[in-house]
Short mmCIF file of C-alpha atoms in Angstrom, two decimals:
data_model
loop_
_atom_site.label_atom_id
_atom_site.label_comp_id
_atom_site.label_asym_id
_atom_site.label_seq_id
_atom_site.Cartn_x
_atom_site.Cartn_y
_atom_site.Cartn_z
CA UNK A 18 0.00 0.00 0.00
CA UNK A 19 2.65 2.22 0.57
CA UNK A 20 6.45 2.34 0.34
CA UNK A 21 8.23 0.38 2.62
CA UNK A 22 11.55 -0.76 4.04
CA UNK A 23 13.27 -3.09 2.52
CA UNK A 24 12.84 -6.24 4.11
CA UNK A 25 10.32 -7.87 6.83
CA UNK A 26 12.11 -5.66 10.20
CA UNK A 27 11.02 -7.60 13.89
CA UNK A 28 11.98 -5.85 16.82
CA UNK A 29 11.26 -2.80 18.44
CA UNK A 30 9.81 0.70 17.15
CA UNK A 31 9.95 3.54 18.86
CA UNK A 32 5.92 5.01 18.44
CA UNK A 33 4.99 8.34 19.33
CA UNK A 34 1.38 7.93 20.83
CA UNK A 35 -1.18 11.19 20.81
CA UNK A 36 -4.53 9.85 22.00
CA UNK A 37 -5.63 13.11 21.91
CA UNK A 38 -9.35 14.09 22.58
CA UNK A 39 -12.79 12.56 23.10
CA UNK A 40 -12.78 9.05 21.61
CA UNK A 41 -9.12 8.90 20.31
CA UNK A 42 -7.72 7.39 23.33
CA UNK A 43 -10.48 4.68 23.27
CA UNK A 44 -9.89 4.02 19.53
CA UNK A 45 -6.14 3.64 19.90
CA UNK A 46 -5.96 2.00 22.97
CA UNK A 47 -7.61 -0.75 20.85
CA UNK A 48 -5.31 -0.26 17.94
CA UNK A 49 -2.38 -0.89 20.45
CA UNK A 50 -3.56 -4.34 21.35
CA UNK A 51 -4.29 -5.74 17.88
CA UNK A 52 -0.93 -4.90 17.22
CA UNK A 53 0.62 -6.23 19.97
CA UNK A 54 -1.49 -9.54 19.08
CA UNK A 55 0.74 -9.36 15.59
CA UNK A 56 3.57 -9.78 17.79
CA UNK A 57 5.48 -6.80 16.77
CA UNK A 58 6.70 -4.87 19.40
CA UNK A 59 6.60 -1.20 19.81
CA UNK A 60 8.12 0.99 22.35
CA UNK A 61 5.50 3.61 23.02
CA UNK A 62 5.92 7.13 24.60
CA UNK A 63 2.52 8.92 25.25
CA UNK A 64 2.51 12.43 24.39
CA UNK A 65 -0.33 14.79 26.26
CA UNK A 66 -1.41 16.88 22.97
CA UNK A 67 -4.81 18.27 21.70
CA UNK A 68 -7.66 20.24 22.79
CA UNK A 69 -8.23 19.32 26.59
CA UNK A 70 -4.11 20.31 26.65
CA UNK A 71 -4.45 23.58 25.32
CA UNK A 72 -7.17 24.57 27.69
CA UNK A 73 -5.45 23.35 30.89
CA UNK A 74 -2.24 25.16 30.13
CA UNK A 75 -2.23 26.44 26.48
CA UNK A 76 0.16 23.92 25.10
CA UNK A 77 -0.77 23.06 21.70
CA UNK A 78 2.79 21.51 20.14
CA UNK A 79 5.77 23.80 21.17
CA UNK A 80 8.97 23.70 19.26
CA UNK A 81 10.70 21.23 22.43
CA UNK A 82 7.47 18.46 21.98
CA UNK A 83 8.21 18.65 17.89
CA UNK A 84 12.09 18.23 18.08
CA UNK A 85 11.13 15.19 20.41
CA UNK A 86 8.71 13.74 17.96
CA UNK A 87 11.46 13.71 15.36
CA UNK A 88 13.31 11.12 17.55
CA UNK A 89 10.71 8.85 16.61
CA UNK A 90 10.11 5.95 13.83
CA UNK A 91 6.41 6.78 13.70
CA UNK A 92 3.80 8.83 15.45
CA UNK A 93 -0.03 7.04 16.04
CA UNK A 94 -2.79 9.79 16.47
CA UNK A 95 -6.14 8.93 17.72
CA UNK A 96 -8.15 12.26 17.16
CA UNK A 97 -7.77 15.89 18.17
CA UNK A 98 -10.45 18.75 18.85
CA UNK A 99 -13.03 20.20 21.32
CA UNK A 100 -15.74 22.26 20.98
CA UNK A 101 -14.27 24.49 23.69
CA UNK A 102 -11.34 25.54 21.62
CA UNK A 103 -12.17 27.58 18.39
CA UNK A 104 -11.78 26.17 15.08
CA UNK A 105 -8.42 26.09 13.36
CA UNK A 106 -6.71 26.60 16.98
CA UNK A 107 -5.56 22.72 16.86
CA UNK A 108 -5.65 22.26 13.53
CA UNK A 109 -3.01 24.25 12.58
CA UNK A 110 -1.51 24.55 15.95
CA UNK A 111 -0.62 20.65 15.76
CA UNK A 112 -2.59 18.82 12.73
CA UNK A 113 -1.00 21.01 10.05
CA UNK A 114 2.21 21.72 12.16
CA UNK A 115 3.58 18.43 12.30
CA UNK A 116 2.69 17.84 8.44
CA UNK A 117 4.62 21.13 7.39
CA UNK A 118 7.55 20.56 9.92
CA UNK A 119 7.87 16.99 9.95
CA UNK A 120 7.92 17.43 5.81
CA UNK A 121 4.29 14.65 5.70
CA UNK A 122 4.09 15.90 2.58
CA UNK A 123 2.00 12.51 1.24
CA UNK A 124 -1.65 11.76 2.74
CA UNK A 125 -2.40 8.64 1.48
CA UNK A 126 -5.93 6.96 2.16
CA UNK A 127 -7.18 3.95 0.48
CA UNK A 128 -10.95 2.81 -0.49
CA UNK A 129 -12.74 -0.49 -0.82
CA UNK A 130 -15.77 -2.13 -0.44
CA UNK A 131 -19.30 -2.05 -1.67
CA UNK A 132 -21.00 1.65 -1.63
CA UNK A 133 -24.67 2.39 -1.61
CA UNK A 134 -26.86 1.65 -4.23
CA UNK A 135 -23.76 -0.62 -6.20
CA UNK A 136 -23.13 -3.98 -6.84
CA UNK A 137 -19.60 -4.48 -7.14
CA UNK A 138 -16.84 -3.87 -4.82
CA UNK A 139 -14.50 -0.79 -5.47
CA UNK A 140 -10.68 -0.33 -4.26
CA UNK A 141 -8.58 2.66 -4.83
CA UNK A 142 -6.09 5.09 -3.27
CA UNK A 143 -6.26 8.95 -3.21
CA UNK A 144 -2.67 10.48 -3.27
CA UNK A 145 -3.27 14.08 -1.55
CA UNK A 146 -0.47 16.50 -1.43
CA UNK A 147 -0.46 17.38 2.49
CA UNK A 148 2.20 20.45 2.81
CA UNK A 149 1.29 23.43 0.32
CA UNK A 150 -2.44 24.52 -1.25
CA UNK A 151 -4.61 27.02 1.02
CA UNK A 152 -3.17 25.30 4.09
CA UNK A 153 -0.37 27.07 3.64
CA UNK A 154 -1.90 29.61 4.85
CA UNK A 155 -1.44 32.59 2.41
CA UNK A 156 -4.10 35.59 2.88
CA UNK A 157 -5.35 38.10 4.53
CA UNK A 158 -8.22 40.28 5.67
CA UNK A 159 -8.94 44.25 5.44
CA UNK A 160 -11.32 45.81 7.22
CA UNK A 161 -12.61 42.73 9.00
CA UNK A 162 -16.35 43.40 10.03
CA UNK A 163 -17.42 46.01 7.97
CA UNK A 164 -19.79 46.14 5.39
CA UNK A 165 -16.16 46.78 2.88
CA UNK A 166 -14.23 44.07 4.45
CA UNK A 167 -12.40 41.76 2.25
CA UNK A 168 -10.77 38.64 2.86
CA UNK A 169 -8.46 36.32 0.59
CA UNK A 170 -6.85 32.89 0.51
CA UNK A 171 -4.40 32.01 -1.74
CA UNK A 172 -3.23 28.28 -2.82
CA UNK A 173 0.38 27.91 -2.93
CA UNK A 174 1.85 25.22 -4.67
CA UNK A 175 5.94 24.64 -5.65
CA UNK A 176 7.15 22.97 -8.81
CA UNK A 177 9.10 20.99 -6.02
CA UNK A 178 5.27 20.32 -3.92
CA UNK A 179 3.80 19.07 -7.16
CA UNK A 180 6.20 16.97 -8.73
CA UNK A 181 7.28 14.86 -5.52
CA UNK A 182 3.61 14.16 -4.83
CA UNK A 183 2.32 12.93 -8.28
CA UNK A 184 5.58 10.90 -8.62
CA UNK A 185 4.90 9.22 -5.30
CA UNK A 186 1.38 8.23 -6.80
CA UNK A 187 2.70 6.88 -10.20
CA UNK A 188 5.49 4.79 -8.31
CA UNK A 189 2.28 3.56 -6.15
CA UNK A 190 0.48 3.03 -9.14
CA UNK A 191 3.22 0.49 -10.68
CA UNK A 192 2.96 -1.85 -7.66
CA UNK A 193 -0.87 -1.94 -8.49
CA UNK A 194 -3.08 -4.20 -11.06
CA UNK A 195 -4.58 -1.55 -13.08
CA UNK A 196 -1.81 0.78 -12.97
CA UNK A 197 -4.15 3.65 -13.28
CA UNK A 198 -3.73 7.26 -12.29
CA UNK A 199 -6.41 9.79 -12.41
CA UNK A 200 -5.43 13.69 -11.82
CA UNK A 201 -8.39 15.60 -10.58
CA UNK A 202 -8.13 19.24 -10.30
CA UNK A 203 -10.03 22.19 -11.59
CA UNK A 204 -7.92 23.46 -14.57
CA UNK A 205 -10.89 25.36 -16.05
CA UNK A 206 -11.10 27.99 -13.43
CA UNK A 207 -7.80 27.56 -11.48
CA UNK A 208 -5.53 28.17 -14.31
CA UNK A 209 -2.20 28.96 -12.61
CA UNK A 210 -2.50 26.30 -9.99
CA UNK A 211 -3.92 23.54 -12.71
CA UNK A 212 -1.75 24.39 -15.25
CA UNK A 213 1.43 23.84 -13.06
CA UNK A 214 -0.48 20.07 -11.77
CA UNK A 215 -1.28 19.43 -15.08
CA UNK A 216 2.08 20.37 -17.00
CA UNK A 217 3.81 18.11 -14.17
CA UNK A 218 1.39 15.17 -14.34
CA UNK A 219 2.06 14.59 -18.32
CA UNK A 220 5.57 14.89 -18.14
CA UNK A 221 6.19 12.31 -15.31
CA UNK A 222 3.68 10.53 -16.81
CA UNK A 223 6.18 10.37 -19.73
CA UNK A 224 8.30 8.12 -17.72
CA UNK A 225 5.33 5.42 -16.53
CA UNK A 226 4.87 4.02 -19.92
CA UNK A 227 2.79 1.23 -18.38
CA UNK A 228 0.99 3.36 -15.91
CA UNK A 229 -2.61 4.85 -17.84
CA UNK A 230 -3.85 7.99 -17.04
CA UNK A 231 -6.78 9.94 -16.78
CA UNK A 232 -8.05 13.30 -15.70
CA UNK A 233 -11.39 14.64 -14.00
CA UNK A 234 -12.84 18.14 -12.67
CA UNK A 235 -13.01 17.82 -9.16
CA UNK A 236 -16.77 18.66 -9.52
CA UNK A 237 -17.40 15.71 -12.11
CA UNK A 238 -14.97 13.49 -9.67
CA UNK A 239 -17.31 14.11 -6.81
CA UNK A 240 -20.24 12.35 -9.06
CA UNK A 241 -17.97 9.77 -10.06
CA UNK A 242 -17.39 8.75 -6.15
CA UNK A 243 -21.22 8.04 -5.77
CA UNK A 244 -22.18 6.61 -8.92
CA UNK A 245 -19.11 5.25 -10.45
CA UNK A 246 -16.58 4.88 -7.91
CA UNK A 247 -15.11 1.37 -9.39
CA UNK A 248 -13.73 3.88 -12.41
CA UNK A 249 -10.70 4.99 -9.80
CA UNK A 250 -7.28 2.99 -9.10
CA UNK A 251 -4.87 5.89 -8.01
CA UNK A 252 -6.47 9.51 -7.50
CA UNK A 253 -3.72 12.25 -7.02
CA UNK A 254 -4.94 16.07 -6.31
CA UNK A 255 -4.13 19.35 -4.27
CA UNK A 256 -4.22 19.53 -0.45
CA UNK A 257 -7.97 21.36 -0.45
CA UNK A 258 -9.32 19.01 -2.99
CA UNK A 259 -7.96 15.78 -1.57
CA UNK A 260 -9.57 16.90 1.54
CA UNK A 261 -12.74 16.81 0.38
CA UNK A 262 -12.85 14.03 -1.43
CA UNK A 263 -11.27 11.66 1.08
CA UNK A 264 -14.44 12.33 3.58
CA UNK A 265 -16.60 11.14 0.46
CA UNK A 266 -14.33 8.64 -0.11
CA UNK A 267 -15.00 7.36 3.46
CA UNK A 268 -18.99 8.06 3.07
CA UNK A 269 -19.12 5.66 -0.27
CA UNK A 270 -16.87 3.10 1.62
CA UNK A 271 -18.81 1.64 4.81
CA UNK A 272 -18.49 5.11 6.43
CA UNK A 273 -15.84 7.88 8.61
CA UNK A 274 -15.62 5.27 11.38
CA UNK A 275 -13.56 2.64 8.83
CA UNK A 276 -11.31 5.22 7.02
CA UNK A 277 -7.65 5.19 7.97
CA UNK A 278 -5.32 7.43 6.76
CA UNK A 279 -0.80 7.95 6.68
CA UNK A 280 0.65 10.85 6.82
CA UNK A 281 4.14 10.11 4.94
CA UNK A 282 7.56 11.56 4.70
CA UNK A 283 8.69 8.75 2.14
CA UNK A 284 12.26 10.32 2.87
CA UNK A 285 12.10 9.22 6.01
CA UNK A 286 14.65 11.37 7.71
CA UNK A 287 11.85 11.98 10.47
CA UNK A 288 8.67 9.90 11.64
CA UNK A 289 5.56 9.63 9.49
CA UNK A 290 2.41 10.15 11.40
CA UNK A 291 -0.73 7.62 10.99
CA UNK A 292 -4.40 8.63 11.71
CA UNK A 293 -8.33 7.25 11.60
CA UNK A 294 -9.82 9.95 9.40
CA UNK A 295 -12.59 10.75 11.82
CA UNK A 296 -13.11 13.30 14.15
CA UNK A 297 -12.94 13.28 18.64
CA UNK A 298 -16.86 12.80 18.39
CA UNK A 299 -16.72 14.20 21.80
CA UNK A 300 -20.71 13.53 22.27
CA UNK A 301 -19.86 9.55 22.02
CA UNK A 302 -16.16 9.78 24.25
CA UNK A 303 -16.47 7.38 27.29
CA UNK A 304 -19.57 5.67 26.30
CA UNK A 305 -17.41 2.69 24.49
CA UNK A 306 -19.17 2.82 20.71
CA UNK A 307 -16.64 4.15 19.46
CA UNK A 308 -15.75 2.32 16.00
CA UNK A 309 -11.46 1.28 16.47
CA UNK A 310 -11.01 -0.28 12.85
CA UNK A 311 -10.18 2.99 11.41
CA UNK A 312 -7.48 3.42 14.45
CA UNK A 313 -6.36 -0.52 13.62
CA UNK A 314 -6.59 0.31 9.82
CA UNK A 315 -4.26 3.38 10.65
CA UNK A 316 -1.82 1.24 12.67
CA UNK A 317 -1.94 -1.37 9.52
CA UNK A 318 -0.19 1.68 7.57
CA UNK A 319 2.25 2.46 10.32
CA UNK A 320 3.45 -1.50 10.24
CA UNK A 321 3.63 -1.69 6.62
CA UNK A 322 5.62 1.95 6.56
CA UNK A 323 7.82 0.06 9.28
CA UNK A 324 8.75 -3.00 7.18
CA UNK A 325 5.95 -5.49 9.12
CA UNK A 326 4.38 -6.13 5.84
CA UNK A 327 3.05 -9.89 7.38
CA UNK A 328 1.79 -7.93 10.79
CA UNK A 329 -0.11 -4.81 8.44
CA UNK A 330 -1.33 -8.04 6.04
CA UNK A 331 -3.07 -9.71 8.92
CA UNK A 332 -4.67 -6.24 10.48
CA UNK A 333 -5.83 -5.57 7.14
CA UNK A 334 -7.48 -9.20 6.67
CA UNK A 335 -9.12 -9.15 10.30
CA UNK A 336 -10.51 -5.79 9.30
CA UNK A 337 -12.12 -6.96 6.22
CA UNK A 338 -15.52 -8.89 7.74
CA UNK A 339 -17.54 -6.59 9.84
CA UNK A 340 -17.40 -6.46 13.62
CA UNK A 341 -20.34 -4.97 15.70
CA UNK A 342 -20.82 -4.40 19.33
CA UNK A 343 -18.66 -2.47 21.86
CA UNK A 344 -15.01 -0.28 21.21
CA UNK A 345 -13.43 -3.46 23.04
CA UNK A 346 -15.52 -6.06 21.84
CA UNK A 347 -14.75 -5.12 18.25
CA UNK A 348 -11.40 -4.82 18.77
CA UNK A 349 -11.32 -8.13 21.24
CA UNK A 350 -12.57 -9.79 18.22
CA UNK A 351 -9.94 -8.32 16.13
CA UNK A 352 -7.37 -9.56 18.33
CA UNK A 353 -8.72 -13.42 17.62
CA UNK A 354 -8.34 -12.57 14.31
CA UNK A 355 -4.91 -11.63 14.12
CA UNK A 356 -3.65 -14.06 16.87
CA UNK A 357 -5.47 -16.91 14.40
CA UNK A 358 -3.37 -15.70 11.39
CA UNK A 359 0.11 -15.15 12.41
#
């Protein structure tokens, strides 16, 4: 699924662990034990990070806390967020901080099963590009609460940005069947921007000669989720755009609660960082209904990124019938799973 070390690695990794807020701790706490039912071992190190943090003491992720992440092989994330704190206070205080400074500049989130109202099962991949885009941050506001005010965002993307991340998703793409890679962007309108994703998709495309491409609007890509989702093998597309298409991604795909998600530095010369896509839900935290498979799913990545590929493989399969019932019944069950496989 994604690139790995060479070679099957046992022993110990050194895991940064942010439970974070609401049902994260729940969801990874579950992820933990599945993976020590694999038998790989990790050496863990909680870190105290995410909404509840910032309100005790206003500690969202100071420089110290992020040179001591970079000490570490990997970093497992359960969810982060409270309604307390304002929007965009976490998110780019620690969500889009560690991508930018830890260089996570892949977001990789894979798709499968059978969505509603179709027939036949669907698996693909959307390659986002996780450092540059409107999360950068580019804008401004004058005259903020008048009836003149005016407020822009700009979407900043490098020649650098664009080329490492389609790259990444046509040397994905030639470890897949299909070998299929679909840009989706909005050209039409966003000229600058989709003329620079679009100029660098063709010519690396140049050097796949097996790989077969395609383009879509992000509008007509949206459609193509619902009704015709089986179309896709390897989606790559900006930071805002990836975004929104990953959530409906998860919605056509057996819901938020399954969809895992890595945040890569394929360089690896610091830790990549491994997520469920879904939020704290903060009005289900401590009730144990919390869905883990999207925390195990996450963890899956993390093995596979660490060289376990036969520990992610049997995640992955345990994952693949349903489980109902409690946050530690499902992920008791998963346990069996795994412990009947390896």
């Amino acid at each position: 699924m994604v690139l790995q070390k060479s070679g099957n690695i046992s022993g110990d990794h050194r895991v940064a662990i942010i439970g974070g807020d609401g049902i994260g701790p729940e969801v990874i706490s579950e992820a933990l034990k599945v993976v020590a039912a694999s038998g790989v071992k990790l050496e863990t190190t909680n870190f105290d990070l995410g909404g509840a943090r910032y309100l005790r003491d206003g500690e969202i992720l100071s420089d110290a806390t992020l040179n001591e992440l970079r000490g570490f092989d990997a970093i497992l994330l359960g969810a982060v967020g409270t309604p307390a704190v304002p929007p965009g206070v976490i998110e780019r205080g620690l969500l889009l901080k560690m991508r930018f400074e830890l260089d996570l500049y892949i977001n990789l989130r894979p798709f499968s099963g059978v969505g509603p109202g179709q027939t036949k099962s669907h698996d693909f991949i959307v390659i986002r590009e996780n450092t540059e885009g409107p999360y950068v941050g580019e804008g401004g506001v004058l005259r903020r609460g008048t009836p003149h005010e005016v407020a822009t965002q700009g979407s900043v993307n490098t020649a650098k940005g664009v080329e490492r991340c389609v790259r990444f998703a046509f040397e994905l793409a030639m470890s897949r069947k299909r070998k299929h890679v679909t840009l989706v962007h909005k050209t039409n309108v966003l000229t600058f921007a989709g003329d620079l994703w679009q100029r660098t998709f063709d010519r690396v495309a140049q050097e796949f000669s097996e790989v077969v491409t395609g383009y879509n609007h992000i509008d007509a890509a949206c459609i193509y989720f619902v009704q015709d989702p089986h179309r896709y093998d390897v989606i790559v597309t900006d930071n805002l755009f990836g975004d929104i298409l990953t959530d409906l991604g998860g919605a056509v795909s057996g819901g938020i609660g399954v969809a895992s998600s890595a945040n890569l530095n394929p360089a690896r010369n610091g830790p990549s960082m491994f997520e469920p896509v879904h939020g704290s839900a903060p009005d289900i935290a401590g009730k144990g209904v919390a869905n883990p498979v999207a925390a195990i799913l996450s963890a899956a990545h993390m093995l596979e990124f660490l060289g376990e590929q036969t520990a992610a493989t049997a995640l992955r399969v345990a994952c693949e019938s349903p489980v109902t019932g409690t946050t530690k019944a499902v992920g008791d069950e998963i346990v069996k799973r795994v412990r009947a496989s390896i």
